[in-house]
PDB file of C-alpha atoms in Angstrom:
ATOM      1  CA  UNK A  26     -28.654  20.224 -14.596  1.00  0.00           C
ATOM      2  CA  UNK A  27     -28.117  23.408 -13.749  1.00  0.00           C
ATOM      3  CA  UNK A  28     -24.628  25.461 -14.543  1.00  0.00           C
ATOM      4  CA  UNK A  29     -22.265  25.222 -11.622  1.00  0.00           C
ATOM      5  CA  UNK A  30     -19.195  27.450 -11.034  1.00  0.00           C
ATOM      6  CA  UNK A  31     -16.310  26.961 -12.879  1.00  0.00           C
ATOM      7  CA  UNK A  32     -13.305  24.760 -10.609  1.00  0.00           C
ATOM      8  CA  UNK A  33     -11.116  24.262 -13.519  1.00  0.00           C
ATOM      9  CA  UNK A  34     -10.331  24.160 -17.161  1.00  0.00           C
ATOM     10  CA  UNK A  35      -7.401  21.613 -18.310  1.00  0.00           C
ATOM     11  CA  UNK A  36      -6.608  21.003 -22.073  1.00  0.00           C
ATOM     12  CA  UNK A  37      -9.273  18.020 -22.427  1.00  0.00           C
ATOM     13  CA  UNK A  38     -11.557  18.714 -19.537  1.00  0.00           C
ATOM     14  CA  UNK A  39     -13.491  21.292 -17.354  1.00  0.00           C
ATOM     15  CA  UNK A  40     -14.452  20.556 -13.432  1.00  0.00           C
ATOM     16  CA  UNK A  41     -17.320  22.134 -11.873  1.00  0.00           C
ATOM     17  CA  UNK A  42     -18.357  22.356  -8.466  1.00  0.00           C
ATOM     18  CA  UNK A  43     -20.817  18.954  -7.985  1.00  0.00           C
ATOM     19  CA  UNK A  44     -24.514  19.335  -6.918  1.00  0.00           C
ATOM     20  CA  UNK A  45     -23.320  18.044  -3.453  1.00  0.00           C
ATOM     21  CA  UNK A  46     -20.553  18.576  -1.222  1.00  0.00           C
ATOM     22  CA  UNK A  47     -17.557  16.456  -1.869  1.00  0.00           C
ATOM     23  CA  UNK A  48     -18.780  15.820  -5.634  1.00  0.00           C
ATOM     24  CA  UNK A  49     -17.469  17.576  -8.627  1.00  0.00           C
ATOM     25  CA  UNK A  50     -18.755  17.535 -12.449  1.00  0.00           C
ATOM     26  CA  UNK A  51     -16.248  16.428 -15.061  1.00  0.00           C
ATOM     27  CA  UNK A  52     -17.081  17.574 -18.562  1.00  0.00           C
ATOM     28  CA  UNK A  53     -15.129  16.724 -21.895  1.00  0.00           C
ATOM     29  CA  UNK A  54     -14.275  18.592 -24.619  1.00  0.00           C
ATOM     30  CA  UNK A  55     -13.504  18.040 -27.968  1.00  0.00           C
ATOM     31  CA  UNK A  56      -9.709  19.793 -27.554  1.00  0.00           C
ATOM     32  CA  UNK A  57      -7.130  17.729 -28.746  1.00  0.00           C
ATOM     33  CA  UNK A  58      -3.235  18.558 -27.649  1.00  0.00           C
ATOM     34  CA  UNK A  59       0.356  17.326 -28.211  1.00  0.00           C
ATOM     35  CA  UNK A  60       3.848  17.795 -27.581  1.00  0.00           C
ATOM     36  CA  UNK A  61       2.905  20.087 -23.921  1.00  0.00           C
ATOM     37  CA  UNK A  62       0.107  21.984 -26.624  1.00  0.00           C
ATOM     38  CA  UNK A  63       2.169  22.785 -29.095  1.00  0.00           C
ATOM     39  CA  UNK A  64       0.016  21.055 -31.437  1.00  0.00           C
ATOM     40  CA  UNK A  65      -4.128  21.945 -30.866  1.00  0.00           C
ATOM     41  CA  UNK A  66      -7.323  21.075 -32.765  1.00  0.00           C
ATOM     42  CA  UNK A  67     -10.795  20.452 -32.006  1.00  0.00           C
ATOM     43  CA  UNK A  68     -11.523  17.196 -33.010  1.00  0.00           C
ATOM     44  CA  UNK A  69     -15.598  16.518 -32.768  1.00  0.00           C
ATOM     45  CA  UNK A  70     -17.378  13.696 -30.896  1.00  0.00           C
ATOM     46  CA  UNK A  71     -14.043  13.563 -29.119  1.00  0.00           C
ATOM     47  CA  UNK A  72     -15.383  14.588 -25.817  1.00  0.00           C
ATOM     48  CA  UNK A  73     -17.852  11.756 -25.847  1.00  0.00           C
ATOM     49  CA  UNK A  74     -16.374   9.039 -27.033  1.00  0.00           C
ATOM     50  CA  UNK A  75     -13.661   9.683 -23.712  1.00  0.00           C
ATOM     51  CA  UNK A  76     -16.813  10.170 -21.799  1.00  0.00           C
ATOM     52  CA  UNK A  77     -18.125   7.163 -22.213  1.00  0.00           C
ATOM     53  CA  UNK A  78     -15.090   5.216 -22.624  1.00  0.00           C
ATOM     54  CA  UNK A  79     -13.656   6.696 -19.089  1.00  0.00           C
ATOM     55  CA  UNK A  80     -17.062   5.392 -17.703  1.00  0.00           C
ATOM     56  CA  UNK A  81     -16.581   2.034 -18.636  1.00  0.00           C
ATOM     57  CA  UNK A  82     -13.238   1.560 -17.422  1.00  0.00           C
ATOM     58  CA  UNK A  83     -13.856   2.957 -14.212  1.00  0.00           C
ATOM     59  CA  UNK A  84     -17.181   1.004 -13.585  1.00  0.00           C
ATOM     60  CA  UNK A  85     -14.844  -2.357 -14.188  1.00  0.00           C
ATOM     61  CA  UNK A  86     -12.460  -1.026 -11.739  1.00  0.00           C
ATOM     62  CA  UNK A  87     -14.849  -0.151  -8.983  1.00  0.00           C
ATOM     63  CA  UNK A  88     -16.547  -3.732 -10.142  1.00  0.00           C
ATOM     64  CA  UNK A  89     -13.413  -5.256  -9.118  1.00  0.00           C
ATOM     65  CA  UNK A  90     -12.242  -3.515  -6.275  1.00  0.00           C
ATOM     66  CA  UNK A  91     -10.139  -0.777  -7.299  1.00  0.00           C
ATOM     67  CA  UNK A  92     -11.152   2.518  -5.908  1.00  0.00           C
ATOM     68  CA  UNK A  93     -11.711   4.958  -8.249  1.00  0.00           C
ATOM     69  CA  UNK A  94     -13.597   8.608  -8.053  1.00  0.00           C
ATOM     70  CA  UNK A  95     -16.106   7.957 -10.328  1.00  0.00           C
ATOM     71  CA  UNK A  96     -19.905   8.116  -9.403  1.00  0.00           C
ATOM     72  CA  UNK A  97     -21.941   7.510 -12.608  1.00  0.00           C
ATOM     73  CA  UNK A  98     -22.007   9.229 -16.190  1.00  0.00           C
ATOM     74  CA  UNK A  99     -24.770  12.174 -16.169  1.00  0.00           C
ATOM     75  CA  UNK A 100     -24.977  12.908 -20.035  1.00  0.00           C
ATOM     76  CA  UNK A 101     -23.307  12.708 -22.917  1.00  0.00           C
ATOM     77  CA  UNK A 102     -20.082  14.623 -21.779  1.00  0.00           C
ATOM     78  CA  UNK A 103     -20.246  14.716 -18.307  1.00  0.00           C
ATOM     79  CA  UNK A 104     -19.600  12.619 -15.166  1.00  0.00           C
ATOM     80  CA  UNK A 105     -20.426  12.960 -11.095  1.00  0.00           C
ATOM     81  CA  UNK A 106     -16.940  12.013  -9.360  1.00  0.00           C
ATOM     82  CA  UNK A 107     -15.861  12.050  -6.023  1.00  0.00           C
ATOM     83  CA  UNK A 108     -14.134  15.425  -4.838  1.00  0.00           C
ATOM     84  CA  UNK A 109     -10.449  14.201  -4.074  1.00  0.00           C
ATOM     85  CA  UNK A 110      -6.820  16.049  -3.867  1.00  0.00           C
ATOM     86  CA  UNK A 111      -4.944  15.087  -6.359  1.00  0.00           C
ATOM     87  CA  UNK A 112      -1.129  13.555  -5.901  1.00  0.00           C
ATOM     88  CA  UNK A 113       0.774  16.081  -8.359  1.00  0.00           C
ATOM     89  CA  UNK A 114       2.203  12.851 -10.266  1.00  0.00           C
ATOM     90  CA  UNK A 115       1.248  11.340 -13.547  1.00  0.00           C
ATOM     91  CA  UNK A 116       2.101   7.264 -13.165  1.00  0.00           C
ATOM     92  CA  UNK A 117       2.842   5.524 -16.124  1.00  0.00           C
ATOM     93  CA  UNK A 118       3.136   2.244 -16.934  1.00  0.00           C
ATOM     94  CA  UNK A 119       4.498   0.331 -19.633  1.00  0.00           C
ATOM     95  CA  UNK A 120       4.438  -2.839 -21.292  1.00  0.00           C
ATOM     96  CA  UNK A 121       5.936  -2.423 -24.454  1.00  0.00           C
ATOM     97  CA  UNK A 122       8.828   0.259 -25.741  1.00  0.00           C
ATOM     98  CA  UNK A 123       7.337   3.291 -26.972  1.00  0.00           C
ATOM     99  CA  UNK A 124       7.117   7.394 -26.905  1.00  0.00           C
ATOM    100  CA  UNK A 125      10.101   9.000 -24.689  1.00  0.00           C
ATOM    101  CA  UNK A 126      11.031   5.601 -23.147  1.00  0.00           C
ATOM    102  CA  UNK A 127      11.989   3.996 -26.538  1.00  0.00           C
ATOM    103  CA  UNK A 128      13.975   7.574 -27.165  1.00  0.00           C
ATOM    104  CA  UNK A 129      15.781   7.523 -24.198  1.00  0.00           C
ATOM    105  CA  UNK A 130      16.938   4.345 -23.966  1.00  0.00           C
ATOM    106  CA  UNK A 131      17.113   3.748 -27.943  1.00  0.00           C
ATOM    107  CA  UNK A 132      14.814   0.909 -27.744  1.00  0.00           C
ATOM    108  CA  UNK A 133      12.721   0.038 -31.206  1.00  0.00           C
ATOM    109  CA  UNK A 134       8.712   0.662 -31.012  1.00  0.00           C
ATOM    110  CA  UNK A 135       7.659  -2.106 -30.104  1.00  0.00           C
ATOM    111  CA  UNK A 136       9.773  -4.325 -27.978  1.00  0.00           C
ATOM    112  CA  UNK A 137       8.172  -5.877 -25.347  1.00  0.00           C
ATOM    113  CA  UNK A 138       9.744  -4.904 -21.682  1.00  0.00           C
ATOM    114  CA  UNK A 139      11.123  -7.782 -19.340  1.00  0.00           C
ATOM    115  CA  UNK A 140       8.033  -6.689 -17.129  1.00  0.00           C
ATOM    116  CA  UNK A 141       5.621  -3.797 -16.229  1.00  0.00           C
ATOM    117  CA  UNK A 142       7.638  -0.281 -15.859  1.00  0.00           C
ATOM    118  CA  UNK A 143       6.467   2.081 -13.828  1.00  0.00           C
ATOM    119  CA  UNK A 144       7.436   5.679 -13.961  1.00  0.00           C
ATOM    120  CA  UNK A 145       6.293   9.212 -12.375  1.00  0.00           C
ATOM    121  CA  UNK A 146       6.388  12.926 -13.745  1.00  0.00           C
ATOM    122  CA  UNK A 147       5.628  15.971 -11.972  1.00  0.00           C
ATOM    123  CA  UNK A 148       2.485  17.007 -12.530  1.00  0.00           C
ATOM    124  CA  UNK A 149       3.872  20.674 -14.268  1.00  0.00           C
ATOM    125  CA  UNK A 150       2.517  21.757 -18.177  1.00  0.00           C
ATOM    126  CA  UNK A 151       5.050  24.753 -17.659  1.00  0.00           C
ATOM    127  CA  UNK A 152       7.740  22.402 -17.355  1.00  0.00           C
ATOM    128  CA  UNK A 153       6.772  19.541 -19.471  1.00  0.00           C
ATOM    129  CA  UNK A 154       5.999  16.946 -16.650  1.00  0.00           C
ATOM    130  CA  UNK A 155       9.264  15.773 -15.881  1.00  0.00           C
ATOM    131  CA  UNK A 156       9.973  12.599 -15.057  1.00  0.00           C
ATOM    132  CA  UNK A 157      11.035  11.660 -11.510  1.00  0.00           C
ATOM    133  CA  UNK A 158      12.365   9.702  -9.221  1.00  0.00           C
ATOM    134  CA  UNK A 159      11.397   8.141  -5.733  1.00  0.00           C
ATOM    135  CA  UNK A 160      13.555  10.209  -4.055  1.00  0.00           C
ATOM    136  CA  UNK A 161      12.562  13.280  -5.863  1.00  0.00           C
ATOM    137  CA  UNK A 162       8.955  12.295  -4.373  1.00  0.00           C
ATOM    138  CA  UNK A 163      10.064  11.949  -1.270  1.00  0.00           C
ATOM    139  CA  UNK A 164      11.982  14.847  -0.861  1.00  0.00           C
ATOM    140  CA  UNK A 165       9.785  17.519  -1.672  1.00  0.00           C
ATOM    141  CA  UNK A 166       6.627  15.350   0.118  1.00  0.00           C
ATOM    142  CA  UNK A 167       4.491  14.903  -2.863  1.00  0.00           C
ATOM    143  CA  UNK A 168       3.985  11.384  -1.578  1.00  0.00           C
ATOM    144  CA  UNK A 169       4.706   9.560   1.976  1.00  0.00           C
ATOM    145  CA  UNK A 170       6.564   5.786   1.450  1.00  0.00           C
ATOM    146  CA  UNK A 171       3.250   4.072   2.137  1.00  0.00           C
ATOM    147  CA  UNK A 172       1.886   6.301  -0.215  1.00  0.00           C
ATOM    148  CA  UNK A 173       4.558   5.390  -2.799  1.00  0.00           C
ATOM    149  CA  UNK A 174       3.274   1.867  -2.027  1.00  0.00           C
ATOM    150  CA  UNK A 175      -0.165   2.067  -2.374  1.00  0.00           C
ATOM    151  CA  UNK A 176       0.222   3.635  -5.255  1.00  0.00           C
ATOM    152  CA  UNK A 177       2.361   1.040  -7.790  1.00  0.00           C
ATOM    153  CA  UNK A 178      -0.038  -1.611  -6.464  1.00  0.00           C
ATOM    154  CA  UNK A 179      -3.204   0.462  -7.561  1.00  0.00           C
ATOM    155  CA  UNK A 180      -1.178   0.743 -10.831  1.00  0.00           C
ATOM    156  CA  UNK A 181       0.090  -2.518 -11.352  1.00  0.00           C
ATOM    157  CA  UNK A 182      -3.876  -3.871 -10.849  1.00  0.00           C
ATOM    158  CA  UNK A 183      -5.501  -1.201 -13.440  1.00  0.00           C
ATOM    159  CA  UNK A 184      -2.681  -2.731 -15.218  1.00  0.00           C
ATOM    160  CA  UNK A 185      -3.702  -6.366 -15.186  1.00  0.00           C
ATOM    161  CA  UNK A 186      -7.686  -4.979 -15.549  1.00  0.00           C
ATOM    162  CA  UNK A 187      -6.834  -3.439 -18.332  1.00  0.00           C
ATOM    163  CA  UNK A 188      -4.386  -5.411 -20.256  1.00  0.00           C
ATOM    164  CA  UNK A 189      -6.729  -8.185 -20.125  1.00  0.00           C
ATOM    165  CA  UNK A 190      -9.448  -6.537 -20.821  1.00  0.00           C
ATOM    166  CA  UNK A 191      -7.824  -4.737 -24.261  1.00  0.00           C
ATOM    167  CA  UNK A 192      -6.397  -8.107 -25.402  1.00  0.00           C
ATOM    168  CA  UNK A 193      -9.567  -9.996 -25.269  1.00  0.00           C
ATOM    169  CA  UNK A 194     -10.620  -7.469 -28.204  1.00  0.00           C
ATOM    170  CA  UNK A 195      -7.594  -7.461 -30.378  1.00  0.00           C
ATOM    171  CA  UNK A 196      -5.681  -4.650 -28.474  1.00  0.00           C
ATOM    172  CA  UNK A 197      -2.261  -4.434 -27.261  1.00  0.00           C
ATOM    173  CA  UNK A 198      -1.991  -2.365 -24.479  1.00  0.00           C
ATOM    174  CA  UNK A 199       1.500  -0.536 -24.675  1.00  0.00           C
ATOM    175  CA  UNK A 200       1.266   1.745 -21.925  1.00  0.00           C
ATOM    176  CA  UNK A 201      -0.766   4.233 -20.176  1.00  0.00           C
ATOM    177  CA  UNK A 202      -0.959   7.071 -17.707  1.00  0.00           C
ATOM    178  CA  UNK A 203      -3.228   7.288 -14.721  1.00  0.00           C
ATOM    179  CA  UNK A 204      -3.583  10.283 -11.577  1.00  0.00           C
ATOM    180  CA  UNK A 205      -3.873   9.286  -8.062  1.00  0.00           C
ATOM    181  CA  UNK A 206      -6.101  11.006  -5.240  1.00  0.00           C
ATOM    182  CA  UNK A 207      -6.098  11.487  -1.641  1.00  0.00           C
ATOM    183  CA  UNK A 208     -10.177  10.664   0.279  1.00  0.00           C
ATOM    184  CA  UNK A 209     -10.162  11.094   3.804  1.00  0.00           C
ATOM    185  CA  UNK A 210     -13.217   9.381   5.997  1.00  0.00           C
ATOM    186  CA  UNK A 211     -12.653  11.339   8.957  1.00  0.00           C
ATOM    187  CA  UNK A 212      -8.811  10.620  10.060  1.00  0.00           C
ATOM    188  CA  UNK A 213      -8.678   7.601   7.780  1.00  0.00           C
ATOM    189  CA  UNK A 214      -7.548   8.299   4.331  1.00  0.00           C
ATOM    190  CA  UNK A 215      -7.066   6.492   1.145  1.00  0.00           C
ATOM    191  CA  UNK A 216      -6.076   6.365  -2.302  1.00  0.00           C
ATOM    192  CA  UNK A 217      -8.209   6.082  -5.727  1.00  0.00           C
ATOM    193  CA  UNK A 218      -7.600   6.262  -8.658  1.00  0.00           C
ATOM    194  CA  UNK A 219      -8.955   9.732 -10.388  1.00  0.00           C
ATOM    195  CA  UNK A 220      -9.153  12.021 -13.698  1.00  0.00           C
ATOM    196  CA  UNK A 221      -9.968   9.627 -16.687  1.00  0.00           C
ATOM    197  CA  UNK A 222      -9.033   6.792 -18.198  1.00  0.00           C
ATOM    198  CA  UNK A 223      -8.995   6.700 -21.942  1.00  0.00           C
ATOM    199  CA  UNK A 224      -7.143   6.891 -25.668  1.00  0.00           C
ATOM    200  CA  UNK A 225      -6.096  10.219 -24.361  1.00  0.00           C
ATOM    201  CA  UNK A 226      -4.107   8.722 -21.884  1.00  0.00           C
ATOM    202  CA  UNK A 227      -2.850   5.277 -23.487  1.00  0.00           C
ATOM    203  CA  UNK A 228      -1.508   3.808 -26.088  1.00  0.00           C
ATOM    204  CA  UNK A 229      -3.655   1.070 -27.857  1.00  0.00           C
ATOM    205  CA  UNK A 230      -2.201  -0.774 -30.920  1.00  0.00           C
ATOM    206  CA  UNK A 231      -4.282  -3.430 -33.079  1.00  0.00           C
ATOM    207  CA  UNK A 232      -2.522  -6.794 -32.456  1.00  0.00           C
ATOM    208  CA  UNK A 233      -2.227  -8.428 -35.711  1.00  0.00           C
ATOM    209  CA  UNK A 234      -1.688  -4.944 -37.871  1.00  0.00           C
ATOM    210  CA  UNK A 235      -0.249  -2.697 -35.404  1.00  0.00           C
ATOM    211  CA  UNK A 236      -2.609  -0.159 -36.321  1.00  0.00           C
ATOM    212  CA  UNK A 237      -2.757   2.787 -33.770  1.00  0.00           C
ATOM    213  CA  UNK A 238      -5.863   3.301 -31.812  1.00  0.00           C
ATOM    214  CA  UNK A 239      -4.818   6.070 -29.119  1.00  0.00           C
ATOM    215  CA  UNK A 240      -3.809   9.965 -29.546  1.00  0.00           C
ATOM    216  CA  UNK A 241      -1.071   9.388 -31.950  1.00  0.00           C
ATOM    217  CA  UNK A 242      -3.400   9.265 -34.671  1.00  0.00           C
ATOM    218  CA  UNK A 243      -3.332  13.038 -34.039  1.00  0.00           C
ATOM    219  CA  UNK A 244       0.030  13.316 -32.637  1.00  0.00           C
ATOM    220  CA  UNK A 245       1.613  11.995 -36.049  1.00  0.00           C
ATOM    221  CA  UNK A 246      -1.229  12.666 -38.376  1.00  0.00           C
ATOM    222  CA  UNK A 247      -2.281   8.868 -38.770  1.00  0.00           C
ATOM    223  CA  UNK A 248      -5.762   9.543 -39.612  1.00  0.00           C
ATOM    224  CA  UNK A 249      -9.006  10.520 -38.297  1.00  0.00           C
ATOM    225  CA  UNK A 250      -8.735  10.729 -34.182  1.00  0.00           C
ATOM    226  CA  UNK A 251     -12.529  10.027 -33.749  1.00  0.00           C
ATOM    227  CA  UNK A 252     -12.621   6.824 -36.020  1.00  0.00           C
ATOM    228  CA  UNK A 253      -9.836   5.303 -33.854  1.00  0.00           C
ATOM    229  CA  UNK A 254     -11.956   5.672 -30.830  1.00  0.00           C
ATOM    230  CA  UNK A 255     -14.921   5.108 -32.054  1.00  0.00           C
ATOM    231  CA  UNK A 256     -13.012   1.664 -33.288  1.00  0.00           C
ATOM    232  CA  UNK A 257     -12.152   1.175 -29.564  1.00  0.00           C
ATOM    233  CA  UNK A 258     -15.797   1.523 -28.623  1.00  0.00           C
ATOM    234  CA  UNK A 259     -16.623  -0.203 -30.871  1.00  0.00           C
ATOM    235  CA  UNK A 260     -14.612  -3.486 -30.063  1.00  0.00           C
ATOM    236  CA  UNK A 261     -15.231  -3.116 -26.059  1.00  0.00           C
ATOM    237  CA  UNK A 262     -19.218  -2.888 -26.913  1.00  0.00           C
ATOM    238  CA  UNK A 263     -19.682   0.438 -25.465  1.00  0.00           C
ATOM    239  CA  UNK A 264     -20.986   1.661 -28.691  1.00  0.00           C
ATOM    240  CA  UNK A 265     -22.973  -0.381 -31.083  1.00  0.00           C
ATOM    241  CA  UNK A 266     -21.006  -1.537 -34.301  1.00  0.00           C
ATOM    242  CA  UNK A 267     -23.389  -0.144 -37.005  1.00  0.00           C
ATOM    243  CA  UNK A 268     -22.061   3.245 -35.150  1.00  0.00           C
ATOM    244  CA  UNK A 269     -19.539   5.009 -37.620  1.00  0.00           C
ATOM    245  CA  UNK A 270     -20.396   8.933 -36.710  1.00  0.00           C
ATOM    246  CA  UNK A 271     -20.449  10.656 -33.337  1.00  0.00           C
ATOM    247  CA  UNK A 272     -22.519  14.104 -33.764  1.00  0.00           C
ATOM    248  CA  UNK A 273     -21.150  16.608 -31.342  1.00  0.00           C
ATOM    249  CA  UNK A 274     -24.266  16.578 -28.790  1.00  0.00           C
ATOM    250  CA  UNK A 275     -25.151  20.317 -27.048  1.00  0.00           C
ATOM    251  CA  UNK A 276     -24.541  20.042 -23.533  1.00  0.00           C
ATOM    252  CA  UNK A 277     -27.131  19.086 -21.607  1.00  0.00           C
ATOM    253  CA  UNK A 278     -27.883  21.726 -18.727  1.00  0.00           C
TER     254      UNK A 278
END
């Protein structure tokens, strides 16, 4: 495929224009970040492993009726998705105490919450992503009511998708972090769910050890960030079990 201008570069990903109008090319790098990039590395195979992961959860969405922006995988680090505008909100839900949320309300690692806890930050690197309120969405019009709406039931149902899906292989799902985008068919518009789902963005703990399976391997220096995915994979059959390697492939243009 040929090289396509450049829309934007994040800390894990790059978006290029798509080879049609209202498409866009998502490609994965190896970068690894923590605490708002304080802490960096390249970590290889990285890239893919979220690639493919990503691809699998968002099939199983679309599979069962949760809109999503992904089209279909085209190589080993890249993906054709659907064009959207992006809500400037990161939505996070939790199942279980853990990161910030066990820190601000001095809660042990762990604890299971009374039910599924849904939070927003503003979508803001220079400021941190802080978390919001409701009213702070509605005030400066990030999101309409019905918007507000749509989205904790899109949440609440990649929730149950994946939940399920992580505890039929051993995995506790603790929490994770999703972005929402706008589609508009003509007048009509709706919302999907966009970016990437992956370790990256959740927090994935081995049921009967506790062992961590997500990006706080790297955050607090647990161990090797590409075996714990690769141990995901692994477990969800995306990649075969005699797999213990992931080469960092050249990108296919």
């Amino acid at each position: 495929m040929a090289r396509r201008k450049k829309i934007y570069e994040g800390k894990a990903k790059i978006l290029y224009e798509g080879p049609e109008p209202g498409t866009i090319v998502q490609y994965f790098k190896d970068d690894a970040t923590a605490f708002n990039a304080q802490k960096k590395d390249v970590i290889e195979g990285k890239g893919v492993l979220n690639n493919r992961l990503s691809e699998f959860f968002m099939n199983g969405l679309n599979t069962i009726g949760v809109p999503t922006h992904f089209i279909k995988r085209l190589n080993m680090r890249e993906q054709l998705c659907r064009s959207c505008e992006i809500i400037p909100l990161e939505v996070i839900v939790r199942n279980f105490a853990a990161g910030s949320l066990a820190k601000r309300l001095g809660l042990e690692e762990g604890t299971p919450l009374p039910r599924p806890v849904v939070e927003y930050c503003y979508k803001d690197d220079k400021l941190g992503d802080p978390l919001v309120t409701e009213e702070h969405i509605a005030a400066f019009g990030w999101a309409s009511q019905q918007d507000m709406d749509d989205i904790l039931s899109l949440a609440l149902r990649v929730n149950d998708y994946l939940s399920g899906l992580m505890y039929g292989v051993g995995i506790r799902l603790v929490d994770f972090k999703i972005e929402i985008g706008r589609v508009y068919d003509g007048d009509f518009q709706r919302l999907i769910v966009a970016d990437e789902i992956s370790p990256d963005s959740m927090r994935l703990w081995d049921i009967e050890t506790g062992q961590k399976l997500d990006k706080d391997v790297f955050r607090r220096d647990l161990g090797n960030l590409t075996d714990a995915y690769t141990e995901v994979a692994q477990r969800l059959g995306v990649m075969p079990k005699q797999a213990t390697h992931v080469a960092k492939p050249k990108l296919i243009n």
